[in-house]
Every structure is written in C-alpha cells, then in structure tokens.
Short mmCIF file of C-alpha atoms in Angstrom, two decimals:
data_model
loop_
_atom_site.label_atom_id
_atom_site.label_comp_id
_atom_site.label_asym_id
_atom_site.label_seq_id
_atom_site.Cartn_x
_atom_site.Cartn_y
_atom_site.Cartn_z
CA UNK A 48 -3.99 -11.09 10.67
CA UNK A 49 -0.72 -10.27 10.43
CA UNK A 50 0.83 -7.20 9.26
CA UNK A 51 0.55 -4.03 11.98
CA UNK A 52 -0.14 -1.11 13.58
CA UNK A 53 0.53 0.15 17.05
CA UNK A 54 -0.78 3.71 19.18
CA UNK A 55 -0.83 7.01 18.69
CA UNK A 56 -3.68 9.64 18.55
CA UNK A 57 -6.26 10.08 16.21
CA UNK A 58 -7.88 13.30 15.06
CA UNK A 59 -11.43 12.45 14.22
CA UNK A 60 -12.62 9.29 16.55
CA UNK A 61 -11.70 10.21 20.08
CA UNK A 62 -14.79 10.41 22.05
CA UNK A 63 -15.75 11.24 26.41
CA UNK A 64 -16.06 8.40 28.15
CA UNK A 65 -19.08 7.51 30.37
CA UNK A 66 -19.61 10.18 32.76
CA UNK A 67 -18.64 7.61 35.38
CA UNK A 68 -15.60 7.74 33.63
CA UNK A 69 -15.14 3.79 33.32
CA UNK A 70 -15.29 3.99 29.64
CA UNK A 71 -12.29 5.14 28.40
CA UNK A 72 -10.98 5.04 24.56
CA UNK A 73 -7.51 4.25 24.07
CA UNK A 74 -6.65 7.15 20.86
CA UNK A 75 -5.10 4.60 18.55
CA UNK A 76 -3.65 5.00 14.94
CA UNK A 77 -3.35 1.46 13.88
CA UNK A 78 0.28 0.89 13.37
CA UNK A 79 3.44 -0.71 14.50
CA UNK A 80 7.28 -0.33 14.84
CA UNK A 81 8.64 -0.95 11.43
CA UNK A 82 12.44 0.30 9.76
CA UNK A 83 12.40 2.73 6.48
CA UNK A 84 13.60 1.84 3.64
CA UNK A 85 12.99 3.57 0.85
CA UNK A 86 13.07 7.65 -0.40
CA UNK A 87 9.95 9.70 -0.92
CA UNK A 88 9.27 11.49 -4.61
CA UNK A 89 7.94 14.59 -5.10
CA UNK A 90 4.35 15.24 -3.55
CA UNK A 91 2.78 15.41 -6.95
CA UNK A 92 4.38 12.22 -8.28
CA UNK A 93 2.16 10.15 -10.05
CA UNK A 94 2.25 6.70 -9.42
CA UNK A 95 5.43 5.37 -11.19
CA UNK A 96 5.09 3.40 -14.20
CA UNK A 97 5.27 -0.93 -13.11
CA UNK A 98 6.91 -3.94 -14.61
CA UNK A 99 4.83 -6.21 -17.05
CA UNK A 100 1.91 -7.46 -14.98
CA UNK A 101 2.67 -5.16 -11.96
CA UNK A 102 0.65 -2.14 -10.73
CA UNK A 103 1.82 1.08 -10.79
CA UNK A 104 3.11 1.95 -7.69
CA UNK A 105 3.25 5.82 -5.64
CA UNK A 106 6.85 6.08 -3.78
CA UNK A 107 5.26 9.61 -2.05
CA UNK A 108 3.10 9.53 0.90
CA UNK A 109 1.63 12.72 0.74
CA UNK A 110 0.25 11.37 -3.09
CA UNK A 111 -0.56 8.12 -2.41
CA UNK A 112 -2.53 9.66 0.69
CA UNK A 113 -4.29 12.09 -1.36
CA UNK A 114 -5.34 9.50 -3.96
CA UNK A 115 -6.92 7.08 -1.50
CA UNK A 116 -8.59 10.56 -0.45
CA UNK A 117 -10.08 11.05 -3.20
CA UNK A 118 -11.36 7.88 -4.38
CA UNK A 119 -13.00 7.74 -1.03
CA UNK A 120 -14.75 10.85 -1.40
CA UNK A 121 -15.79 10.12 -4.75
CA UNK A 122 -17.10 6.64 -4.22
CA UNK A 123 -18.79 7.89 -1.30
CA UNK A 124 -18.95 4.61 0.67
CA UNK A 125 -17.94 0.88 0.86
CA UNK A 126 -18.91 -2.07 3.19
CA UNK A 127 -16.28 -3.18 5.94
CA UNK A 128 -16.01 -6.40 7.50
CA UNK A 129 -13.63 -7.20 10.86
CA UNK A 130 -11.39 -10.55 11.72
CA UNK A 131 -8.81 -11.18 14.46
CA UNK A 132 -8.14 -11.79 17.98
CA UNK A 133 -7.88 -10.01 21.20
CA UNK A 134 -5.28 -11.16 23.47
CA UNK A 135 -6.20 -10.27 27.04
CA UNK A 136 -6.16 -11.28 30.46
CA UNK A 137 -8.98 -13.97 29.87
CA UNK A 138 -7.06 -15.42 27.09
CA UNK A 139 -7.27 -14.95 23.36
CA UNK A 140 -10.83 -14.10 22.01
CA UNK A 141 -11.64 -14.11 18.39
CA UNK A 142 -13.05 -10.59 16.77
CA UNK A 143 -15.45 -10.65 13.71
CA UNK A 144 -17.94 -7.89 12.63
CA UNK A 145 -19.43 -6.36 9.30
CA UNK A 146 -20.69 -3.07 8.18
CA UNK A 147 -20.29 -0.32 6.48
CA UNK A 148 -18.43 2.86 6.01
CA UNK A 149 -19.43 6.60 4.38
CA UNK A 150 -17.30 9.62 3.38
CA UNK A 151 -18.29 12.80 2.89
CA UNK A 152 -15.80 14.75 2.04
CA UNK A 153 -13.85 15.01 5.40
CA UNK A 154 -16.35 13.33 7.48
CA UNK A 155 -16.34 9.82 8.05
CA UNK A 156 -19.59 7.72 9.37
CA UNK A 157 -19.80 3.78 10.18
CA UNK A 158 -21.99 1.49 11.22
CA UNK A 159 -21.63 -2.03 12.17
CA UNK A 160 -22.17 -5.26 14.20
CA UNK A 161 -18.87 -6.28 16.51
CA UNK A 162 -18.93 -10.03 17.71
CA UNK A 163 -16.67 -11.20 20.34
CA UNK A 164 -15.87 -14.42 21.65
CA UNK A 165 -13.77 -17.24 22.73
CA UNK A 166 -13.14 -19.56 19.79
CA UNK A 167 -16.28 -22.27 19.64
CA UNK A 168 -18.16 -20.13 22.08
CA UNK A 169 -21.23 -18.07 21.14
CA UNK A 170 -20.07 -14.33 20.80
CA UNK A 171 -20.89 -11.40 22.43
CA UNK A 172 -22.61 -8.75 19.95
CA UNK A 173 -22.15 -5.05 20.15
CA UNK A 174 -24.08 -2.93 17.85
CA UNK A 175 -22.32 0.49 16.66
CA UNK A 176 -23.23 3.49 15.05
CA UNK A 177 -20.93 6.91 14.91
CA UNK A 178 -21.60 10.15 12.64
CA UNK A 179 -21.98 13.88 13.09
CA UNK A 180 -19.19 13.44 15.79
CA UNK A 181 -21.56 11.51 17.96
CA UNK A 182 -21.38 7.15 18.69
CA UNK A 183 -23.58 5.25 19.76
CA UNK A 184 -23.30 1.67 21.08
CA UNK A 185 -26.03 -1.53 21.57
CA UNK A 186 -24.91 -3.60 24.03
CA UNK A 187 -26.90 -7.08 25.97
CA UNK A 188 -26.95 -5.10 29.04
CA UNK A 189 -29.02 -2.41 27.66
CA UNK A 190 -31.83 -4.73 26.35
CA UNK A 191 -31.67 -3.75 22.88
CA UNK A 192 -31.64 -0.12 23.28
CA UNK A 193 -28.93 2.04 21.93
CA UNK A 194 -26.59 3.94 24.74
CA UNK A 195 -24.90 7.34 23.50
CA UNK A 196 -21.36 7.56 24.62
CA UNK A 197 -20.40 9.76 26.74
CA UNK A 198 -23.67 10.71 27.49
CA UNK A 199 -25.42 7.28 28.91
CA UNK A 200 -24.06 4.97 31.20
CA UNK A 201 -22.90 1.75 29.67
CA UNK A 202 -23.47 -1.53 32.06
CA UNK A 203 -20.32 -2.51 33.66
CA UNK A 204 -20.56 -6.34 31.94
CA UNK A 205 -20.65 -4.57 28.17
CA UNK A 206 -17.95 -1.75 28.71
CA UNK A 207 -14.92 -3.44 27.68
CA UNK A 208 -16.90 -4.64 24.43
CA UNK A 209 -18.01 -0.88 24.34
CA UNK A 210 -14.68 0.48 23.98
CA UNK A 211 -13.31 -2.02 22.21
CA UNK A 212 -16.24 -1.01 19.25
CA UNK A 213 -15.59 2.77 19.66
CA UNK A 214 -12.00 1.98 19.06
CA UNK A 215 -12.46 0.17 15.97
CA UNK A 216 -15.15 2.58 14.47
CA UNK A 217 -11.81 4.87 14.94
CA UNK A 218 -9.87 2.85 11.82
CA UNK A 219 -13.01 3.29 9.47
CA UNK A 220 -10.99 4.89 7.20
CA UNK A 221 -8.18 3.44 7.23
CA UNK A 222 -5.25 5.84 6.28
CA UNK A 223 -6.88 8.89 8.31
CA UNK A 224 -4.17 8.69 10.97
CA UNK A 225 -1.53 8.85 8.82
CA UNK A 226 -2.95 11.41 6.76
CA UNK A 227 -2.50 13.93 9.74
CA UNK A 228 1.12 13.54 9.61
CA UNK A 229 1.83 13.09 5.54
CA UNK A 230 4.05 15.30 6.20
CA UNK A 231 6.22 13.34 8.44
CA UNK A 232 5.66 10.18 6.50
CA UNK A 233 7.33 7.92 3.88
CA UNK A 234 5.91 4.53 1.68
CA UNK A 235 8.65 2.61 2.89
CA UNK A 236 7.10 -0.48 1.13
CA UNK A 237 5.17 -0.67 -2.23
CA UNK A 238 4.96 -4.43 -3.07
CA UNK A 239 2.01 -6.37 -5.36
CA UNK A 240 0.03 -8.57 -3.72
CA UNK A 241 -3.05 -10.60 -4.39
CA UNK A 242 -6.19 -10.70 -1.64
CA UNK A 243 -8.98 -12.74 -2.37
CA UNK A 244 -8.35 -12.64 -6.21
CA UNK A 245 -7.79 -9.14 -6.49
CA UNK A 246 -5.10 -7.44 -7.44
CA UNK A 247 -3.17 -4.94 -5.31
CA UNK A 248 -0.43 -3.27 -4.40
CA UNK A 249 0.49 -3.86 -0.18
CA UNK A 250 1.65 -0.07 1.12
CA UNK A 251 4.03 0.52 4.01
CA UNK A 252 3.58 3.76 5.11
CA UNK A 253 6.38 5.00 8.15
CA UNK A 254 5.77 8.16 10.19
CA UNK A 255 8.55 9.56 11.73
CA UNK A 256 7.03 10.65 15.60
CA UNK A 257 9.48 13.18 15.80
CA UNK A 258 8.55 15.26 13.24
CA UNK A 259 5.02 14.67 13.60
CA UNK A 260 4.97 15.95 17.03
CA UNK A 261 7.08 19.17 16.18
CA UNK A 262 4.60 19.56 13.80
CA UNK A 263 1.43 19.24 16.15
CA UNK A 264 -0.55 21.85 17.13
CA UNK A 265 -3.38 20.24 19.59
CA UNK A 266 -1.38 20.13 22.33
CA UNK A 267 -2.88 17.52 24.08
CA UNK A 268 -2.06 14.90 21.14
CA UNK A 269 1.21 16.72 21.23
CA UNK A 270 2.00 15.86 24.65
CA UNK A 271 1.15 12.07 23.89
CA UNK A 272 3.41 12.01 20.82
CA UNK A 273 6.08 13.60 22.66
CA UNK A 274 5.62 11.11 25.63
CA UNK A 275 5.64 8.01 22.89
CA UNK A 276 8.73 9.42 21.88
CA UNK A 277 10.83 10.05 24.99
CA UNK A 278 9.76 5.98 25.91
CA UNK A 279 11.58 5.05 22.38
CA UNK A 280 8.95 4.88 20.13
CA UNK A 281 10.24 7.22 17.25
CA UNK A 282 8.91 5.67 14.47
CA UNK A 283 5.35 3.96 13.08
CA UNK A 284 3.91 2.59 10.53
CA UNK A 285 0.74 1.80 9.12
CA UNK A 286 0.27 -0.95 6.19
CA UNK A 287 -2.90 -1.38 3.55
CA UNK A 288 -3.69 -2.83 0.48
CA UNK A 289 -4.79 -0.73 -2.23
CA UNK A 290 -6.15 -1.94 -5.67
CA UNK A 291 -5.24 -0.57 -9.05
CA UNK A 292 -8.02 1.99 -9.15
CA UNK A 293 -6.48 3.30 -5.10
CA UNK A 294 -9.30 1.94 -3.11
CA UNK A 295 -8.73 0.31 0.15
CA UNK A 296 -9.29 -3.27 -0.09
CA UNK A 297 -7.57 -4.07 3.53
CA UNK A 298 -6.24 -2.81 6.11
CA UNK A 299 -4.33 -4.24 9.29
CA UNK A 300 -4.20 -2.81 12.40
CA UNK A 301 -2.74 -3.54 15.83
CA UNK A 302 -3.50 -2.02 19.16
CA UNK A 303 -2.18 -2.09 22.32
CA UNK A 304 -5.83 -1.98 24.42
CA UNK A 305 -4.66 -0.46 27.88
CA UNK A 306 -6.16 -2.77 30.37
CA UNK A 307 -7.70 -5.15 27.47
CA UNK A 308 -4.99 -6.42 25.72
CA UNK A 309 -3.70 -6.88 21.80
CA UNK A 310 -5.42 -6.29 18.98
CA UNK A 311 -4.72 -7.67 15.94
CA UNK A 312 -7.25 -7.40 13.19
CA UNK A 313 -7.71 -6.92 9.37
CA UNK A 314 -10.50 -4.96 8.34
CA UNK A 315 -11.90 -5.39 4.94
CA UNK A 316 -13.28 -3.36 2.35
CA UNK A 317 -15.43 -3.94 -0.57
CA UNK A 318 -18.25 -2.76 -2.95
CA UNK A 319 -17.15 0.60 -3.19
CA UNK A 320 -19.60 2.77 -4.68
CA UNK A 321 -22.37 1.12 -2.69
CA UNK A 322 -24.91 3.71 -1.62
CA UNK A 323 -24.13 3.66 2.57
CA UNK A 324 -26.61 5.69 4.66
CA UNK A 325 -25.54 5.73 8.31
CA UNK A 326 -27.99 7.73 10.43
CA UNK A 327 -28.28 8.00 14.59
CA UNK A 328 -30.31 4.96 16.26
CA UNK A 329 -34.09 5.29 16.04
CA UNK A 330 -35.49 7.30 19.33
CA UNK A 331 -31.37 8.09 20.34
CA UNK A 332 -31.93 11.29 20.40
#
C-alpha cells in the first residue's frame, strides 16, 4: 500500500470509548504530508475534457467532491475489502478484511470482518458493525457475542484490535474527511491510472490546515487542528482512485495509531450498486 494519509479529525466516526476509558479512537482523516501543485477551477467546473484514451479529469475539489457524493448516494452501496500492515511495537502485522459499505444520503453504515496477524500466523478476527451513529464490535474475548462501544466493556486482550476496527469503519467513505474542508482544499494531482484492469483516474486532494481550522466551528476539532498546526503540520492530503463514471475504486490511507503504531492500508471498492443492508447485531440491543 503505498500512497497516504495521515491525522486529523473526522466528523461522522468518532465514537466514546469504553467506560473504563481504555478504548480510545484516534479521530483520523486518512492522509499524509504532500506539496501542491496545481490551481483549483471554478466549483462548478465540469470535469475537463482528456487526451485520446485519457479520462476526463476535475481540477476543483469542491466538484470532484460533490460528484463522488453523488454517485455514492445514488448507487446506494458497494462492497469494501482491506490490505496492509500495522507497524507497532510487536513488529509489523499484516491487515486484511472485507465488507461492505451503505450511503444514505449523508449517513454512512459498514459492516465487515477485520483480520490481523503476523505474516504466516493465523489472524486475529474482529467482527464490526456501525450505523445510526452506534458500532458495534465481535471480538474472541467476548465468545462470539457482539460488544457496543462505548457502552460494554471490551476484554483487555481484544481492545487494541477493537480500536483499530472502529478506526477503519471511520474511512468507509473514503473522501468524507476531506469533504468537511472542500473549502480549504485543492486536487493537486489528477493522473490516469489502471487498478486491477480498470480504468481510473488517481486524485490528490491537499487541504490546507490553516484554513480549515479558521473555518471550524466544533471547537473541539478546532482545537486539534489548531494544535496539528502550531507542531508544523499545515498541510494534508488525501489520495483515491476514481473510475470514469466517479466511483471510488480505492482508497489509501495512513494513520499514525497513538500507542499502536502505522497504518498503512488500501481499502477497496467494488460492485457498486449492490443492494448493502447493514443492520445492529442480532439481540445488541
């Protein structure tokens, strides 16, 4: 997996820890460091016309953004897979997982199966559903029952894994970060690209922190964007591939895990269209 994302706050995933309080989420956007080069368009640009045998390409964030919106909302759902590593204090641990992912119009709902592991070692499953602003995890420790977060108490052997799966239910959809601050983004990138035969066009998409936190009115998210910027982070970026009809067909994203490590991962996305129902655990509650 290879092309990144680093921290900052998320709107629609963050979630109470434990009440213990040992399960904390780390509010992560997916994105990395990256320099800017390129101008925006107008917002309502279309996507400009491509050479022979190139996609048409959008040059304005705010468009591009709404277009992926949209395509979401109308295809309603897609199924997700996960691949990557974790890079920890126990070493480097591979990260697979497959699911699936529903929009309705603003809401987002997933569902999947998170397997973690050392490389040639059997992994460690967590099971995890989120939707109607509530998650829910399945963990060994919990003998096959589903644990509500922030509600139950998660057994101290399964809470990294725990976290580590509410985290990643956070990059479902994969631009909603960087939606929040369109307004303080720029494609810096637009470039075609092929993934697993299909044809796309690889979107680098910088937000300027600076203008996204003058522009932020929860103030506890920001307080953290101010803090990310007065340590020297001033500037992110978030990349995905997008095919010629502006669904997602990957994503990358990169996390610094406080206490847990790197994350480096590529979610993928396919069979849009495909009726998704995601719907709380049986007897959760």
């Amino acid at each position: 997996m290879r092309e990144g994302v680093s921290e900052v706050p998320r709107r629609s995933w963050r979630s109470r820890g434990p009440r213990s309080g040992a399960l904390r989420l780390a509010l992560a956007l997916g994105l990395v460091l990256a320099p800017v080069a390129g101008c925006a368009a107008t917002p309502d640009t279309p996507p400009q016309a491509a050479a022979p045998n190139a996609l048409p390409k959008y040059y304005d964030s705010g468009a591009l953004l709404a277009a992926v919106a949209a395509r979401q909302r109308s295809d309603g759902g897609a199924l997700t897979t996960l691949d990557g590593t974790l890079d920890g204090p126990s070493g480097r641990q591979a990260v697979t997982g497959d699911g699936a992912v529903r929009f309705d119009g603003a809401a987002v709902s997933v569902r999947f199966d998170q397997r973690v592991g050392p490389e040639g070692a059997t992994p460690r499953t967590t099971g995890l559903v989120r939707t109607g602003g509530r998650t829910w995890v399945r963990v060994p420790g919990a003998a096959g029952r589903w644990l509500e977060v922030g509600v139950a108490e998660i057994p101290p052997a399964d809470r990294a894994d725990a976290t580590l799966a509410t985290n990643l239910a956070g990059t479902a959809d994969p631009l909603s970060g960087v939606s929040r601050y369109a307004d303080a983004s720029l494609v810096s990138d637009a470039v075609d690209e092929d993934v697993d035969g299909v044809r796309t066009v690889r979107y680098t998409i910088v937000v300027d922190l600076v203008r996204a936190s003058a522009a932020e009115t929860d103030p506890a998210m920001r307080t953290q964007l101010t803090n990310q910027v007065s340590g020297g982070l001033t500037r992110i970026s978030a990349t995905v591939w997008v095919d010629a009809d502006q669904r997602p067909v990957r994503a990358r994203v990169r996390q610094e895990l406080p206490g847990a490590g790197t994350l480096d991962l590529l979610a993928g996305y396919r069979s849009w269209g495909t009726p998704v129902s995601v719907d709380p655990p049986p007897a959760a509650g």
